[in-house]
Short mmCIF file of C-alpha atoms and ligand atoms in Angstrom, two decimals:
data_model
loop_
_atom_site.label_atom_id
_atom_site.label_comp_id
_atom_site.label_asym_id
_atom_site.label_seq_id
_atom_site.Cartn_x
_atom_site.Cartn_y
_atom_site.Cartn_z
CA MET X 1302 124.51 145.46 72.09
CA GLN X 1303 121.90 145.36 74.84
CA ILE X 1304 122.59 144.26 78.43
CA LEU X 1305 120.14 141.75 79.75
CA ASP X 1306 119.59 143.20 83.16
CA GLY X 1307 118.88 140.40 85.59
CA LYS X 1308 118.47 142.81 88.50
CA LEU X 1309 115.76 144.76 86.73
CA VAL X 1310 113.86 141.63 85.48
CA SER X 1311 114.12 139.80 88.75
CA LYS X 1312 112.80 142.93 90.57
CA ALA X 1313 109.77 143.00 88.20
CA ILE X 1314 109.11 139.32 88.93
CA LYS X 1315 109.53 139.76 92.66
CA ASP X 1316 107.20 142.79 92.66
CA GLN X 1317 104.57 140.67 90.82
CA ILE X 1318 104.92 137.84 93.35
CA ALA X 1319 104.68 140.31 96.32
CA VAL X 1320 101.27 141.43 94.96
CA GLN X 1321 100.15 137.80 94.75
CA VAL X 1322 101.39 137.15 98.29
CA ALA X 1323 99.51 140.22 99.56
CA GLU X 1324 96.41 138.77 97.91
CA LEU X 1325 96.86 135.42 99.61
CA LYS X 1326 97.23 137.29 102.89
CA ALA X 1327 94.11 139.38 102.28
CA GLN X 1328 92.15 136.15 101.59
CA GLY X 1329 93.41 134.60 104.83
CA LYS X 1330 95.31 131.94 102.83
CA LYS X 1331 98.62 130.39 103.67
CA ILE X 1332 101.76 132.39 102.99
CA PRO X 1333 104.45 130.53 101.03
CA HIS X 1334 107.25 129.18 103.29
CA LEU X 1335 110.69 128.20 101.93
CA ALA X 1336 113.14 126.18 104.04
CA ALA X 1337 116.82 126.44 103.09
CA ILE X 1338 119.49 124.09 104.37
CA LEU X 1339 123.08 125.22 104.51
CA VAL X 1340 125.89 122.80 105.46
CA GLY X 1341 129.31 124.18 106.35
CA ASN X 1342 130.80 127.64 105.91
CA ASP X 1343 131.61 127.98 102.22
CA GLY X 1344 131.66 131.72 101.51
CA ALA X 1345 129.87 131.53 98.12
CA SER X 1346 127.15 129.22 99.49
CA GLU X 1347 126.62 131.53 102.48
CA THR X 1348 126.09 134.44 100.09
CA TYR X 1349 123.67 132.57 97.82
CA VAL X 1350 121.56 131.30 100.76
CA ALA X 1351 121.60 134.76 102.38
CA SER X 1352 120.26 136.31 99.12
CA LYS X 1353 117.55 133.70 98.87
CA VAL X 1354 116.36 134.23 102.43
CA LYS X 1355 116.50 138.01 102.03
CA SER X 1356 114.43 137.84 98.85
CA CYS X 1357 111.77 135.77 100.66
CA ALA X 1358 111.44 138.53 103.25
CA GLU X 1359 111.22 141.17 100.58
CA ILE X 1360 108.24 139.58 98.93
CA GLY X 1361 106.42 138.52 102.08
CA TYR X 1362 107.30 134.80 102.13
CA ASN X 1363 108.16 133.03 105.35
CA SER X 1364 111.57 131.44 105.35
CA THR X 1365 113.49 129.10 107.64
CA LEU X 1366 117.23 128.65 107.44
CA LEU X 1367 118.64 125.46 108.92
CA ARG X 1368 122.43 125.68 109.35
CA PHE X 1369 124.58 122.65 110.07
CA ASP X 1370 128.20 122.11 110.74
CA SER X 1371 130.19 120.55 107.88
CA GLN X 1372 130.76 117.49 110.09
CA ILE X 1373 127.01 116.74 110.20
CA SER X 1374 126.27 113.04 109.62
CA GLU X 1375 124.39 112.09 106.49
CA LYS X 1376 121.67 110.44 108.65
CA HIS X 1377 121.11 113.60 110.71
CA LEU X 1378 120.76 115.66 107.52
CA LEU X 1379 118.33 113.25 105.99
CA ASP X 1380 116.34 113.17 109.22
CA ASN X 1381 116.02 116.95 109.07
CA ILE X 1382 114.87 116.80 105.42
CA ASN X 1383 112.28 114.27 106.37
CA MET X 1384 111.08 116.56 109.15
CA LEU X 1385 110.65 119.34 106.64
CA ASN X 1386 108.89 116.97 104.20
CA GLU X 1387 106.38 116.16 106.91
CA ASN X 1388 105.87 119.75 108.11
CA PRO X 1389 102.70 120.99 106.41
CA ASP X 1390 103.75 124.62 106.90
CA ILE X 1391 106.85 124.18 104.71
CA ASP X 1392 106.12 124.50 100.99
CA GLY X 1393 109.57 124.47 99.43
CA ILE X 1394 112.84 122.90 100.50
CA LEU X 1395 116.28 123.71 99.03
CA VAL X 1396 119.60 122.20 100.00
CA GLN X 1397 122.41 124.51 98.98
CA LEU X 1398 125.01 122.51 96.99
CA PRO X 1399 127.77 121.47 97.04
CA LEU X 1400 127.67 119.32 100.18
CA PRO X 1401 130.66 118.05 102.05
CA LYS X 1402 132.26 114.92 100.43
CA HIS X 1403 131.08 112.49 103.08
CA ILE X 1404 127.44 113.20 102.25
CA ASN X 1405 125.82 111.50 99.27
CA GLU X 1406 124.31 114.42 97.27
CA GLU X 1407 122.11 112.14 95.21
CA LEU X 1408 120.60 110.52 98.31
CA VAL X 1409 119.93 113.99 99.77
CA ILE X 1410 118.18 115.20 96.61
CA ASN X 1411 116.14 111.98 96.40
CA THR X 1412 114.99 112.41 100.00
CA ILE X 1413 113.30 115.76 99.35
CA ASP X 1414 109.56 115.33 98.78
CA PRO X 1415 109.15 116.00 95.03
CA SER X 1416 106.17 118.23 95.70
CA LYS X 1417 108.50 120.54 97.78
CA ASP X 1418 111.57 120.21 95.52
CA VAL X 1419 111.57 123.88 94.38
CA ASP X 1420 115.11 123.45 92.98
CA GLY X 1421 113.68 120.87 90.56
CA PHE X 1422 116.62 118.45 91.03
CA HIS X 1423 114.62 115.35 92.22
CA PRO X 1424 114.64 112.62 89.43
CA MET X 1425 110.87 112.57 89.44
CA ASN X 1426 110.80 116.31 88.60
CA VAL X 1427 113.66 116.01 86.11
CA GLY X 1428 111.75 113.19 84.36
CA LYS X 1429 108.63 115.35 84.16
CA MET X 1430 110.62 118.28 82.83
CA VAL X 1431 112.13 116.05 80.11
CA SER X 1432 108.63 114.84 79.28
CA GLY X 1433 107.34 118.39 79.08
CA LEU X 1434 104.96 117.82 82.04
CA PRO X 1435 104.17 120.54 84.59
CA THR X 1436 106.85 120.46 87.27
CA PHE X 1437 109.49 122.54 89.08
CA ILE X 1438 112.16 123.61 86.57
CA PRO X 1439 115.70 124.04 87.96
CA ALA X 1440 116.03 127.64 88.93
CA THR X 1441 119.00 128.79 86.84
CA PRO X 1442 117.76 127.59 83.40
CA TYR X 1443 114.21 128.62 84.36
CA GLY X 1444 115.51 132.12 85.24
CA ILE X 1445 117.28 132.33 81.87
CA MET X 1446 114.05 131.32 80.09
CA LEU X 1447 112.17 134.06 82.01
CA MET X 1448 114.87 136.57 81.00
CA LEU X 1449 114.58 135.64 77.30
CA GLU X 1450 110.78 135.90 77.58
CA HIS X 1451 110.95 139.30 79.32
CA TYR X 1452 113.15 140.79 76.55
CA ASN X 1453 110.91 139.15 73.88
CA ILE X 1454 113.94 137.54 72.31
CA ASP X 1455 113.02 135.44 69.35
CA THR X 1456 114.87 132.11 69.84
CA LYS X 1457 112.90 130.09 67.21
CA GLY X 1458 115.14 128.26 64.77
CA LYS X 1459 118.31 129.58 66.32
CA HIS X 1460 121.36 127.50 67.00
CA ALA X 1461 122.13 127.45 70.74
CA VAL X 1462 125.48 126.12 72.02
CA VAL X 1463 125.33 125.33 75.65
CA ILE X 1464 128.78 124.92 77.24
CA GLY X 1465 128.66 122.65 80.30
CA ARG X 1466 126.34 119.67 80.97
CA SER X 1467 125.73 119.78 84.71
CA HIS X 1468 122.42 118.56 86.03
CA ILE X 1469 121.64 121.96 87.53
CA VAL X 1470 122.45 124.18 84.56
CA GLY X 1471 123.73 122.86 81.24
CA THR X 1472 121.60 119.79 80.75
CA PRO X 1473 118.23 121.27 81.67
CA MET X 1474 119.10 124.44 79.75
CA SER X 1475 119.60 122.30 76.59
CA ILE X 1476 116.28 120.58 77.09
CA LEU X 1477 114.36 123.84 77.67
CA LEU X 1478 115.87 125.61 74.67
CA SER X 1479 115.10 122.70 72.42
CA ARG X 1480 111.43 122.44 73.47
CA ASN X 1481 108.58 123.30 71.19
CA SER X 1482 107.86 126.51 73.11
CA ASN X 1483 108.46 130.19 73.18
CA PRO X 1484 111.25 130.83 74.15
CA GLY X 1485 112.59 127.58 72.76
CA ASN X 1486 112.49 125.90 69.38
CA CYS X 1487 116.27 126.16 69.18
CA THR X 1488 118.55 123.67 67.57
CA VAL X 1489 120.82 122.87 70.57
CA THR X 1490 124.38 121.65 70.78
CA LEU X 1491 125.35 120.58 74.31
CA THR X 1492 129.13 120.69 74.80
CA HIS X 1493 131.44 119.59 77.63
CA SER X 1494 135.07 119.05 78.53
CA HIS X 1495 135.42 116.22 75.89
CA THR X 1496 134.05 118.33 73.03
CA LYS X 1497 136.76 118.53 70.40
CA ASN X 1498 135.88 121.51 68.23
CA LEU X 1499 134.26 123.84 70.87
CA LYS X 1500 135.56 127.09 69.25
CA GLU X 1501 134.23 126.11 65.83
CA LEU X 1502 130.82 125.14 67.31
CA CYS X 1503 130.59 128.36 69.29
CA LEU X 1504 131.33 130.39 66.17
CA GLN X 1505 128.24 128.86 64.61
CA ALA X 1506 126.06 129.77 67.59
CA ASP X 1507 123.28 132.32 67.48
CA ILE X 1508 122.99 131.79 71.25
CA VAL X 1509 125.86 130.86 73.54
CA VAL X 1510 125.10 129.76 77.13
CA ALA X 1511 128.35 129.54 79.13
CA ALA X 1512 128.05 127.30 82.25
CA ILE X 1513 131.56 126.05 82.75
CA GLY X 1514 132.89 127.51 86.00
CA LYS X 1515 136.11 128.83 84.41
CA PRO X 1516 136.76 132.60 84.67
CA GLU X 1517 136.47 134.39 81.24
CA PHE X 1518 136.73 131.10 79.35
CA VAL X 1519 134.69 132.36 76.34
CA THR X 1520 136.63 134.89 74.39
CA ALA X 1521 135.75 137.24 71.45
CA ASP X 1522 137.31 134.90 68.94
CA MET X 1523 134.70 132.16 69.94
CA VAL X 1524 131.63 134.34 69.37
CA LYS X 1525 129.83 135.15 66.20
CA GLU X 1526 128.99 138.80 65.49
CA GLY X 1527 125.44 139.48 66.80
CA ALA X 1528 125.24 136.42 69.07
CA ILE X 1529 123.12 136.34 72.20
CA VAL X 1530 125.44 135.55 75.11
CA ILE X 1531 124.19 134.16 78.43
CA ASP X 1532 126.89 133.98 81.06
CA VAL X 1533 126.01 131.66 83.90
CA GLY X 1534 129.44 131.55 85.49
CA ILE X 1535 130.16 133.06 88.93
CA ASN X 1536 133.85 132.89 89.61
CA ARG X 1537 135.78 134.55 92.40
CA ILE X 1538 139.15 135.90 91.31
CA PRO X 1539 141.65 137.55 93.64
CA ASP X 1540 141.51 141.41 93.65
CA ALA X 1541 143.56 143.27 96.24
CA SER X 1542 141.64 146.43 95.49
CA LYS X 1543 138.48 144.91 97.00
CA LYS X 1544 137.71 144.73 100.73
CA SER X 1545 136.66 141.11 100.26
CA GLY X 1546 139.98 140.38 98.48
CA PHE X 1547 138.15 139.07 95.38
CA ARG X 1548 135.84 140.08 92.62
CA LEU X 1549 133.25 138.17 90.66
CA VAL X 1550 133.68 137.37 86.94
CA GLY X 1551 131.71 135.22 84.65
CA ASP X 1552 132.69 132.43 82.22
CA VAL X 1553 132.69 135.01 79.44
CA LYS X 1554 135.33 137.72 78.87
CA PHE X 1555 132.80 140.48 78.99
CA ASP X 1556 134.86 143.42 77.84
CA GLU X 1557 135.81 141.80 74.50
CA VAL X 1558 132.70 139.67 73.89
CA SER X 1559 130.06 142.32 74.62
CA PRO X 1560 130.80 144.53 71.58
CA ARG X 1561 130.25 141.54 69.31
CA SER X 1562 127.00 140.38 70.90
CA SER X 1563 123.43 141.51 70.28
CA TYR X 1564 122.38 140.80 73.92
CA ILE X 1565 124.61 139.78 76.84
CA THR X 1566 124.14 139.09 80.57
CA PRO X 1567 126.60 140.80 82.95
CA VAL X 1568 128.24 139.15 85.94
CA PRO X 1569 127.15 140.01 88.55
CA GLY X 1570 123.65 141.23 87.90
CA GLY X 1571 122.57 138.89 85.07
CA VAL X 1572 121.66 135.18 85.56
CA GLY X 1573 122.32 135.26 89.39
CA PRO X 1574 119.27 137.38 90.29
CA MET X 1575 117.15 135.56 87.77
CA THR X 1576 117.99 132.24 89.48
CA ILE X 1577 116.50 133.68 92.71
CA ALA X 1578 113.43 135.01 90.95
CA ALA X 1579 112.81 131.59 89.43
CA LEU X 1580 113.25 129.82 92.77
CA LEU X 1581 110.67 132.22 94.24
CA LYS X 1582 108.27 131.49 91.40
CA ASN X 1583 108.72 127.72 91.97
CA THR X 1584 108.07 128.25 95.71
CA TYR X 1585 104.89 130.16 94.97
CA HIS X 1586 103.61 127.31 92.76
CA ALA X 1587 104.56 124.78 95.48
CA ALA X 1588 102.57 126.77 98.05
CA ILE X 1589 99.41 127.02 95.97
CA GLY X 1590 99.75 123.35 94.97
CA GLN X 1591 100.25 124.05 91.30
CA LYS X 1592 103.43 122.79 89.72
CA GLY X 1593 102.70 124.59 86.58
CA ASN X 1594 105.89 126.14 85.28
CA GLN X 1595 106.03 125.22 81.65
CA ASN X 1596 108.46 127.86 80.38
P1 NDP L 93 129.92 122.09 86.90
O1 NDP L 93 131.30 122.15 87.42
O2 NDP L 93 128.98 121.10 87.58
O3 NDP L 93 129.92 121.80 85.38
C1 NDP L 93 130.82 122.46 84.58
C2 NDP L 93 130.62 121.90 83.11
O4 NDP L 93 131.56 122.57 82.28
C3 NDP L 93 130.86 120.44 83.01
O5 NDP L 93 129.84 119.80 82.22
C4 NDP L 93 132.23 120.33 82.28
O6 NDP L 93 132.34 119.18 81.47
C5 NDP L 93 132.16 121.61 81.47
N1 NDP L 93 133.52 122.03 81.13
C6 NDP L 93 134.62 122.14 81.96
N2 NDP L 93 135.69 122.52 81.24
C7 NDP L 93 135.32 122.59 79.96
C8 NDP L 93 135.97 122.95 78.79
N3 NDP L 93 137.27 123.27 78.74
N4 NDP L 93 135.29 122.96 77.58
C9 NDP L 93 133.91 122.63 77.62
N5 NDP L 93 133.28 122.31 78.76
C10 NDP L 93 133.89 122.29 79.95
O7 NDP L 93 129.35 123.54 87.03
P2 NDP L 93 127.86 124.15 87.20
O8 NDP L 93 127.07 123.84 86.01
O9 NDP L 93 127.39 123.84 88.57
O10 NDP L 93 128.24 125.69 87.24
C11 NDP L 93 128.87 126.34 86.10
C12 NDP L 93 129.12 127.81 86.52
O11 NDP L 93 127.90 128.46 86.72
C13 NDP L 93 129.91 128.02 87.78
O12 NDP L 93 130.76 129.19 87.65
C14 NDP L 93 128.85 128.22 88.88
O13 NDP L 93 129.38 129.01 89.95
C15 NDP L 93 127.87 129.02 88.06
N6 NDP L 93 126.53 128.91 88.56
C16 NDP L 93 125.78 130.09 88.55
C17 NDP L 93 124.51 130.08 88.95
C18 NDP L 93 123.74 131.38 88.94
O14 NDP L 93 122.74 131.52 89.60
N7 NDP L 93 124.27 132.36 88.15
C19 NDP L 93 123.79 128.91 89.42
C20 NDP L 93 124.63 127.65 89.27
C21 NDP L 93 125.90 127.70 88.82
P3 NDP L 93 132.36 117.73 82.02
O15 NDP L 93 130.92 117.35 82.26
O16 NDP L 93 132.92 116.94 80.88
O17 NDP L 93 133.17 117.67 83.19
#
């Protein structure tokens, strides 16, 4: 069993981007600038946005964090997105999800200028991704593809079972893995809460991608010997021994699944850092006006 070390791979990607940013600087060119919008005080969202902003600083990007109270009106939020759309200094815009219930998430995503939509959630970018055209690919599945590429994992002809069909993880993951590309060329089964024979399907999988949001949902009896296991889940479970009062676990029961797997991502330190690395790559492409991520 080999651990797929997201911290290590994301650092390698960030180091590479830092060199490219230094080159832009040396040539007197514009430095990439990411704007992040955070609404409310959700602890997990605060942590994610803070890591994204910190990573920007590490590699030499400019970043702007716009924070709003959870009571912000939908109109005020949309006005701010429009301001960022029109600001030529801003290359990438991300709105940390989820948003409070009174705000229409779809409307918010649709308001972001597709050429600055570095999360790749705008329908125009989703359409391009499905069509295999150059575009921004949603950061989490893009990060997973970069990880598979980094470890030179041969996915061709493998059966991948993706658990979860969200727009941000499961669905784009299934599309990317099924593409005629490397990594890719998998036969993909996309499963969800109405899937009847999940365990049976998982046992046939050469690759399992767990993106469910349920702590330690995937157990050893669901995983074939030698499978590649990608754990997307980030779940907080109470832990009195921690200062924060919780610890993070994935959607996979790591202790019992890891001995059966050929490769596995840990939580934390697996898919999470790769998501940030992929976001930074998308932002770089936005800044240089080249939406060319075709992984
Ligand atoms: P969603 O809640 O949007 O989607 C969960 C999916 O899991 C749904 O499609 C749902 O099915 C499916 N599901 C729920 N229960 C079952 C079940 N019993 N059997 C099979 N499928 C089931 O979650 P996200 O995709 O946004 O996130 C998933 C996890 O990944 C979360 O833990 C989240 O925190 C984490 N995450 C991690 C990221 C990272 O950077 N590492 C980035 C984004 C998310 P249905 O559609 O039928 O409801």
